Tab-separated table of C-alpha atoms in Angstrom:
chain	number	residue	atom	x	y	z
W	65	MET	CA	-6.588	-7.564	14.925
W	66	VAL	CA	-7.614	-6.118	11.549
W	67	TYR	CA	-7.819	-2.389	10.797
W	68	ILE	CA	-9.761	-1.398	7.698
W	69	GLY	CA	-9.621	2.018	6.065
W	70	SER	CA	-12.476	3.255	3.896
W	71	TYR	CA	-14.090	6.175	2.124
W	72	SER	CA	-16.222	7.678	4.849
W	73	SER	CA	-18.525	9.796	2.706
W	74	ASP	CA	-22.244	8.977	2.666
W	75	SER	CA	-22.878	6.125	5.110
W	76	GLY	CA	-19.267	5.196	5.872
W	77	GLU	CA	-17.722	5.554	9.320
W	78	GLY	CA	-13.968	5.687	8.686
W	79	ILE	CA	-11.674	3.126	10.346
W	80	TYR	CA	-13.153	-0.269	11.240
W	81	THR	CA	-11.560	-2.729	13.688
W	82	PHE	CA	-12.145	-6.491	13.667
W	83	GLU	CA	-10.619	-9.582	15.216
W	84	LEU	CA	-9.766	-12.439	12.865
W	85	ASP	CA	-10.098	-16.004	14.173
W	86	ASN	CA	-7.049	-17.784	12.724
W	87	THR	CA	-8.681	-21.207	13.031
W	88	THR	CA	-11.948	-20.402	11.233
W	89	GLY	CA	-11.301	-17.200	9.276
W	90	LYS	CA	-14.294	-15.552	10.923
W	91	LEU	CA	-14.285	-11.793	11.472
W	92	ASN	CA	-15.700	-10.345	14.678
W	93	THR	CA	-16.256	-6.643	15.361
W	94	ALA	CA	-13.758	-5.546	18.025
W	95	PHE	CA	-14.548	-1.850	18.492
W	96	ALA	CA	-16.941	0.775	17.221
W	97	PRO	CA	-15.770	2.464	14.002
W	98	VAL	CA	-13.505	5.492	14.348
W	99	HIS	CA	-14.867	8.545	12.540
W	100	ALA	CA	-12.392	10.093	10.075
W	101	GLY	CA	-12.507	11.885	6.734
W	102	ASN	CA	-11.796	9.322	4.010
W	103	PRO	CA	-9.030	7.323	5.760
W	104	SER	CA	-8.349	5.447	2.528
W	105	TYR	CA	-4.917	4.107	3.517
W	106	LEU	CA	-3.513	3.019	6.879
W	107	THR	CA	-0.107	2.039	8.207
W	108	LEU	CA	1.202	0.799	11.541
W	109	SER	CA	4.434	2.026	13.083
W	110	ASP	CA	7.232	-0.525	13.193
W	111	ASP	CA	6.760	-0.986	16.963
W	112	GLN	CA	2.983	-1.367	16.370
W	113	ARG	CA	2.145	1.264	18.992
W	114	TYR	CA	0.652	3.782	16.536
W	115	LEU	CA	-1.693	3.710	13.565
W	116	TYR	CA	-1.529	6.412	10.908
W	117	ALA	CA	-4.137	7.237	8.275
W	118	VAL	CA	-4.292	9.437	5.216
W	119	LEU	CA	-7.337	11.694	5.042
W	120	GLU	CA	-7.995	11.669	1.309
W	121	THR	CA	-9.768	14.967	0.914
W	122	ARG	CA	-9.475	18.017	-1.307
W	123	GLU	CA	-10.058	20.366	1.635
W	124	PHE	CA	-8.657	19.998	5.152
W	125	HIS	CA	-9.839	22.349	7.900
W	126	GLY	CA	-10.597	24.998	5.322
W	127	VAL	CA	-7.271	24.585	3.525
W	128	PHE	CA	-7.061	23.173	-0.007
W	129	GLY	CA	-5.662	19.619	0.256
W	130	GLY	CA	-5.737	16.504	2.425
W	131	GLY	CA	-4.286	15.398	5.746
W	132	VAL	CA	-2.791	12.638	7.864
W	133	ALA	CA	-3.993	11.449	11.287
W	134	ALA	CA	-2.291	9.627	14.179
W	135	TYR	CA	-3.812	7.155	16.663
W	136	ALA	CA	-2.326	5.395	19.681
W	137	VAL	CA	-2.905	1.615	19.833
W	138	ASP	CA	-3.746	0.307	23.320
W	139	ASN	CA	-2.993	-3.164	24.698
W	140	LYS	CA	-6.278	-4.528	23.326
W	141	GLY	CA	-5.882	-2.997	19.881
W	142	GLY	CA	-8.191	-0.042	20.486
W	143	LEU	CA	-7.450	3.328	18.913
W	144	THR	CA	-7.139	6.722	20.598
W	145	PHE	CA	-6.925	9.812	18.398
W	146	LEU	CA	-3.719	11.830	18.856
W	147	ASN	CA	-3.740	14.553	16.215
W	148	GLU	CA	-3.839	15.337	12.519
W	149	SER	CA	-1.936	17.567	10.121
W	150	PRO	CA	-2.354	18.829	6.529
W	151	THR	CA	-0.190	17.232	3.836
W	152	MET	CA	-0.046	20.431	1.757
W	153	GLY	CA	-1.091	18.292	-1.218
W	154	LEU	CA	-4.251	16.949	-2.844
W	155	ASP	CA	-5.808	13.528	-2.256
W	156	PRO	CA	-3.167	11.764	-0.111
W	157	CYS	CA	-3.428	8.039	-0.843
W	158	TYR	CA	-0.495	6.260	0.878
W	159	LEU	CA	1.747	6.752	3.920
W	160	SER	CA	4.512	5.005	5.844
W	161	THR	CA	6.928	5.507	8.731
W	162	ASP	CA	10.608	4.719	9.168
W	163	ARG	CA	11.739	2.018	11.591
W	164	SER	CA	12.521	4.489	14.372
W	165	ASN	CA	9.027	5.993	14.076
W	166	SER	CA	10.539	9.446	13.769
W	167	ILE	CA	9.604	10.209	10.130
W	168	LEU	CA	6.338	9.839	8.224
W	169	VAL	CA	6.000	10.155	4.454
W	170	ALA	CA	2.724	10.557	2.534
W	171	SER	CA	1.821	10.443	-1.178
W	172	ASN	CA	-0.381	13.189	-2.646
W	173	TYR	CA	-1.910	11.645	-5.761
W	174	SER	CA	-3.663	14.607	-7.347
W	175	SER	CA	-0.819	17.077	-6.840
W	176	GLY	CA	1.961	14.649	-7.790
W	177	SER	CA	3.937	15.200	-4.611
W	178	LEU	CA	5.206	13.567	-1.424
W	179	SER	CA	5.104	15.133	2.046
W	180	VAL	CA	7.577	14.485	4.868
W	181	PHE	CA	6.737	14.873	8.579
W	182	SER	CA	8.575	14.455	11.873
W	183	LEU	CA	6.869	12.323	14.531
W	184	GLU	CA	6.906	13.046	18.246
W	185	GLN	CA	8.121	10.360	20.668
W	186	GLN	CA	4.519	9.700	21.693
W	187	GLY	CA	3.426	9.221	18.084
W	188	ALA	CA	1.825	12.577	17.229
W	189	ILE	CA	2.482	14.148	13.818
W	190	GLU	CA	4.368	17.442	13.690
W	191	PRO	CA	3.692	20.037	10.953
W	192	CYS	CA	4.851	19.140	7.443
W	193	LEU	CA	8.611	19.571	7.004
W	194	LEU	CA	8.726	19.647	3.227
W	195	VAL	CA	6.870	18.803	0.038
W	196	GLU	CA	8.625	17.356	-3.014
W	197	THR	CA	6.679	17.828	-6.266
W	198	HIS	CA	7.383	15.774	-9.385
W	199	THR	CA	7.232	17.074	-12.956
W	200	GLY	CA	6.372	15.479	-16.282
W	201	SER	CA	3.584	13.453	-17.875
W	202	GLY	CA	2.883	10.171	-19.661
W	203	PRO	CA	1.208	9.011	-22.894
W	204	ASP	CA	-2.197	8.299	-21.315
W	205	GLN	CA	-3.824	11.733	-21.619
W	206	GLU	CA	-6.585	10.937	-19.106
W	207	ARG	CA	-4.522	9.338	-16.346
W	208	GLN	CA	-1.021	10.642	-17.014
W	209	GLU	CA	-1.644	14.325	-17.771
W	210	MET	CA	0.670	15.148	-14.854
W	211	PRO	CA	2.595	13.342	-12.086
W	212	HIS	CA	0.541	11.205	-9.686
W	213	VAL	CA	2.508	9.878	-6.702
W	214	HIS	CA	0.698	6.719	-5.586
W	215	PHE	CA	3.153	5.119	-3.120
W	216	THR	CA	5.885	6.285	-0.757
W	217	ASP	CA	7.733	3.957	1.579
W	218	PHE	CA	11.152	3.401	3.064
W	219	THR	CA	13.404	0.810	1.464
W	220	PRO	CA	14.087	-2.341	3.521
W	221	ASP	CA	17.525	-1.061	4.551
W	222	GLY	CA	15.982	2.230	5.725
W	223	LYS	CA	18.371	4.327	3.617
W	224	TYR	CA	15.971	5.658	1.007
W	225	ILE	CA	12.417	6.795	0.392
W	226	CYS	CA	10.876	5.081	-2.620
W	227	ALA	CA	8.199	7.081	-4.494
W	228	VAL	CA	6.096	5.437	-7.201
W	229	ASP	CA	4.645	7.888	-9.738
W	230	LEU	CA	1.813	6.586	-11.916
W	231	GLY	CA	1.722	9.745	-14.023
W	232	ILE	CA	5.311	9.644	-15.263
W	233	ASP	CA	5.915	5.861	-15.294
W	234	THR	CA	8.789	6.200	-12.840
W	235	VAL	CA	9.894	4.878	-9.459
W	236	LYS	CA	12.057	7.523	-7.790
W	237	PHE	CA	14.417	7.180	-4.829
W	238	TYR	CA	15.375	9.857	-2.302
W	239	ARG	CA	17.666	10.076	0.700
W	240	PHE	CA	16.289	12.115	3.603
W	241	ASP	CA	18.744	14.181	5.659
W	242	LYS	CA	17.251	14.331	9.162
W	243	LYS	CA	19.655	17.023	10.329
W	244	ALA	CA	18.957	19.425	7.465
W	245	ASN	CA	15.375	18.253	6.808
W	246	THR	CA	16.083	17.944	3.088
W	247	LEU	CA	15.519	15.326	0.386
W	248	HIS	CA	18.306	14.334	-2.001
W	249	ALA	CA	17.442	12.539	-5.252
W	250	GLU	CA	19.246	9.233	-5.827
W	251	ASP	CA	18.796	9.219	-9.594
W	252	ARG	CA	21.062	6.193	-10.141
W	253	LEU	CA	18.422	4.019	-8.462
W	254	ASN	CA	15.431	5.395	-10.386
W	255	ILE	CA	13.379	2.906	-12.394
W	256	LEU	CA	11.798	4.027	-15.674
W	257	LEU	CA	8.981	1.719	-16.748
W	258	ARG	CA	7.466	1.200	-20.170
W	259	PRO	CA	5.466	4.292	-21.206
W	260	GLY	CA	1.788	4.143	-20.307
W	261	THR	CA	2.040	1.264	-17.825
W	262	GLY	CA	1.152	3.437	-14.803
W	263	PRO	CA	3.103	2.030	-11.811
W	264	ARG	CA	1.090	1.988	-8.565
W	265	HIS	CA	2.750	0.015	-5.710
W	266	VAL	CA	5.997	-1.908	-5.133
W	267	VAL	CA	7.196	-4.844	-3.055
W	268	PHE	CA	10.873	-5.462	-2.269
W	269	HIS	CA	12.335	-8.971	-1.946
W	270	GLU	CA	15.654	-10.203	-0.535
W	271	GLY	CA	16.373	-6.795	0.882
W	272	MET	CA	16.606	-4.429	-2.069
W	273	ARG	CA	17.787	-7.035	-4.595
W	274	PHE	CA	14.432	-7.455	-6.341
W	275	VAL	CA	11.661	-4.886	-6.845
W	276	TYR	CA	8.205	-5.972	-7.975
W	277	ILE	CA	6.100	-3.126	-9.391
W	278	ILE	CA	2.391	-3.441	-10.118
W	279	THR	CA	1.215	-1.313	-13.039
W	280	GLU	CA	-2.361	-0.067	-12.778
W	281	LEU	CA	-2.877	0.952	-16.399
W	282	SER	CA	-1.374	-2.112	-18.114
W	283	SER	CA	-2.258	-4.687	-15.387
W	284	GLU	CA	1.224	-6.154	-15.162
W	285	ILE	CA	3.952	-6.852	-12.637
W	286	ALA	CA	7.352	-5.524	-13.639
W	287	VAL	CA	10.389	-7.252	-12.118
W	288	PHE	CA	13.688	-5.413	-11.637
W	289	GLU	CA	16.945	-6.614	-10.093
W	290	TYR	CA	19.647	-4.528	-8.411
W	291	VAL	CA	22.905	-5.059	-10.311
W	292	ASP	CA	26.107	-2.990	-9.983
W	293	GLY	CA	24.414	-0.037	-8.309
W	294	ARG	CA	21.361	0.153	-10.609
W	295	TYR	CA	18.078	-1.639	-11.266
W	296	GLU	CA	17.837	-3.723	-14.443
W	297	GLY	CA	14.583	-5.010	-15.940
W	298	ARG	CA	13.967	-8.753	-15.764
W	299	GLN	CA	10.312	-9.351	-16.602
W	300	TYR	CA	6.860	-7.960	-17.347
W	301	ILE	CA	4.038	-10.419	-16.649
W	302	SER	CA	0.282	-9.863	-16.941
W	303	THR	CA	-2.043	-10.168	-13.945
W	304	LEU	CA	-4.985	-11.010	-16.249
W	305	PRO	CA	-5.970	-14.146	-18.197
W	306	PRO	CA	-4.678	-14.166	-21.803
W	307	ASP	CA	-8.214	-14.223	-23.227
W	308	PHE	CA	-9.600	-11.367	-21.095
W	309	LYS	CA	-11.136	-8.616	-23.259
W	310	GLY	CA	-12.822	-6.298	-20.742
W	311	SER	CA	-11.645	-3.268	-18.797
W	312	SER	CA	-9.571	-3.847	-15.665
W	313	ALA	CA	-7.077	-1.969	-13.513
W	314	ALA	CA	-4.491	-3.598	-11.275
W	315	ALA	CA	-4.395	-2.375	-7.678
W	316	ALA	CA	-2.664	-4.017	-4.705
W	317	LEU	CA	0.501	-6.112	-4.531
W	318	ARG	CA	1.422	-8.331	-1.560
W	319	MET	CA	3.922	-11.080	-0.778
W	320	SER	CA	3.162	-14.177	1.276
W	321	PRO	CA	4.806	-14.201	4.747
W	322	ASP	CA	7.173	-16.994	3.693
W	323	GLY	CA	8.337	-15.035	0.623
W	324	ARG	CA	7.349	-17.783	-1.829
W	325	PHE	CA	4.366	-16.203	-3.557
W	326	LEU	CA	3.344	-12.799	-4.866
W	327	TYR	CA	-0.297	-11.760	-5.233
W	328	ALA	CA	-1.890	-8.946	-7.270
W	329	SER	CA	-5.484	-7.707	-7.411
W	330	ASN	CA	-7.496	-6.836	-10.521
W	331	ARG	CA	-10.397	-4.372	-10.414
W	332	GLY	CA	-12.708	-5.100	-13.342
W	333	HIS	CA	-11.766	-8.727	-13.724
W	334	ASP	CA	-12.349	-8.772	-9.932
W	335	SER	CA	-9.711	-11.325	-9.090
W	336	ILE	CA	-6.384	-11.922	-7.400
W	337	ALA	CA	-3.528	-13.388	-9.424
W	338	SER	CA	-0.986	-15.643	-7.733
W	339	PHE	CA	2.663	-16.037	-8.801
W	340	GLN	CA	5.485	-18.213	-7.519
W	341	ILE	CA	8.785	-16.395	-6.977
W	342	GLY	CA	11.775	-18.184	-8.487
W	343	LYS	CA	15.274	-18.190	-7.050
W	344	ASP	CA	16.228	-15.767	-9.819
W	345	GLY	CA	13.350	-13.472	-8.816
W	346	VAL	CA	11.344	-14.193	-11.959
W	347	LEU	CA	7.617	-14.890	-11.524
W	348	ALA	CA	5.697	-17.971	-12.673
W	349	PRO	CA	1.867	-17.794	-12.759
W	350	CYS	CA	0.013	-20.095	-10.360
W	351	GLY	CA	-3.595	-19.093	-10.965
W	352	ILE	CA	-6.155	-16.295	-10.979
W	353	TYR	CA	-8.918	-16.481	-8.380
W	354	PRO	CA	-12.228	-14.570	-8.071
W	355	VAL	CA	-12.615	-12.323	-5.037
W	356	GLN	CA	-16.330	-13.084	-4.648
W	357	GLY	CA	-17.114	-9.384	-5.047
W	358	GLN	CA	-16.312	-6.239	-7.015
W	359	GLY	CA	-13.387	-3.831	-7.034
W	360	PRO	CA	-10.614	-5.400	-4.873
W	361	ARG	CA	-8.764	-2.144	-4.225
W	362	ASP	CA	-6.631	-3.713	-1.498
W	363	PHE	CA	-6.027	-7.049	0.174
W	364	ALA	CA	-3.759	-8.374	2.886
W	365	ILE	CA	-2.485	-11.741	4.072
W	366	GLU	CA	-2.655	-12.356	7.811
W	367	PRO	CA	0.747	-12.851	9.514
W	368	LEU	CA	0.510	-16.669	9.738
W	369	GLY	CA	-0.278	-16.879	6.034
W	370	ASN	CA	-3.500	-18.864	6.389
W	371	TYR	CA	-6.029	-16.310	5.152
W	372	LEU	CA	-6.210	-13.493	2.629
W	373	LEU	CA	-8.703	-10.673	3.173
W	374	ALA	CA	-9.894	-8.758	0.094
W	375	ALA	CA	-11.274	-5.230	0.377
W	376	ASN	CA	-13.943	-5.165	-2.340
W	377	GLU	CA	-14.593	-1.444	-2.568
W	378	LYS	CA	-17.396	-1.566	-5.157
W	379	SER	CA	-19.443	-4.310	-3.458
W	380	ASN	CA	-18.899	-2.840	0.027
W	381	GLU	CA	-17.459	-5.893	1.755
W	382	ILE	CA	-14.433	-7.682	3.138
W	383	VAL	CA	-14.144	-11.240	1.791
W	384	VAL	CA	-12.038	-13.935	3.476
W	385	LEU	CA	-10.170	-16.427	1.250
W	386	LYS	CA	-8.181	-19.483	2.405
W	387	VAL	CA	-4.546	-19.604	1.295
W	388	ASP	CA	-2.962	-22.874	0.198
W	389	LYS	CA	0.601	-22.396	1.421
W	390	VAL	CA	1.936	-25.154	-0.832
W	391	SER	CA	0.417	-24.143	-4.182
W	392	GLY	CA	-0.343	-20.482	-3.589
W	393	ALA	CA	-3.975	-21.055	-4.536
W	394	LEU	CA	-6.888	-19.145	-2.976
W	395	LYS	CA	-10.138	-20.832	-1.971
W	396	PRO	CA	-13.502	-19.318	-0.964
W	397	THR	CA	-14.488	-19.635	2.705
W	398	GLY	CA	-17.961	-18.177	2.392
W	399	ILE	CA	-17.030	-15.619	5.051
W	400	SER	CA	-17.546	-11.924	4.388
W	401	GLU	CA	-18.322	-8.732	6.280
W	402	LYS	CA	-20.378	-5.870	4.872
W	403	LEU	CA	-19.018	-2.339	5.352
W	404	HIS	CA	-18.955	0.854	3.347
W	405	SER	CA	-16.332	1.253	0.611
W	406	PRO	CA	-13.297	-0.562	2.156
W	407	THR	CA	-9.963	0.510	0.648
W	408	CYS	CA	-7.137	-0.697	2.919
W	409	ILE	CA	-6.395	-3.598	5.284
W	410	GLN	CA	-3.695	-3.705	7.978
W	411	PHE	CA	-3.025	-6.575	10.412
W	412	LEU	CA	-1.850	-6.227	13.991
W	413	PRO	CA	-0.845	-9.454	15.777
W	414	ILE	CA	-2.453	-9.331	19.237
W	415	ASN	CA	0.804	-10.407	20.877
W	416	GLY	CA	2.537	-7.547	19.051
W	417	VAL	CA	0.909	-4.953	21.248
W	418	ASP	CA	2.638	-3.934	24.472
């Protein structure tokens, strides 16, 4: 099952649901689209019983800011709306839950903040517990005039919340106290990137040992390794060809299910770059492959690792690419599905639903 978030303005519907045929790569519509206000990013709970969406708006039920919505997932993958709640911040763009499905965290891009929520046992979202707002700016006066939190997720060990701030070139870490409902900064773990790079998303590898950070403004992947209680820089590597002269912005970052390859999307160059992960965590380029469309804001690799689906926001389509598990290469399949402004892809294995 494939859930696709989108910008629902104009002709868009909201959340689309498809089935992916793992033998052919063909996409088949599973359910009618779910109407929602700009559900630009989606996440599934760890037990795969609930789907959560950001509502990337500047006004939510008459209140300045965006929201988050909860849906129950039935045994066929269908969605039933549970409830929604304001994030108390502008333009939420990312969200995630902890492993116990008791806490949800959302990123508010335009207000440079993160919002924390409690979740009910049946998946509904309770009112916002707290909002943490960053301070500072970066050298890019257009994109880094203030903080812009673009990613918030729990670390693989579940101990910390990781917040990636494009506006201040920093990855911050927090510990959430469930009893007191408070956030505590873990400054020793913070990662300060090169000024003006604009970090967007991260992927952890080997637990928390390695952190891969995609930088939207400089179109690079930064590699950091956890050593003696802190993260040390290991590598910056471009996601673009050396001879590329145009304008491009890096977007999504995903790891193959077997942990051997890392992929990054380029909007402008309209491609996905493939890298092999070395035993020392350092990346080696494998190739850069066209996405057969424009503006790959997000992409995802299905759980068996056979196919990669690219969400080409600007050309209004999902494109299916075949993954070579040995080389990490991507090959066109000729399969695509037209839909309005896709921005996020999440997979749900059918056998993962109760």
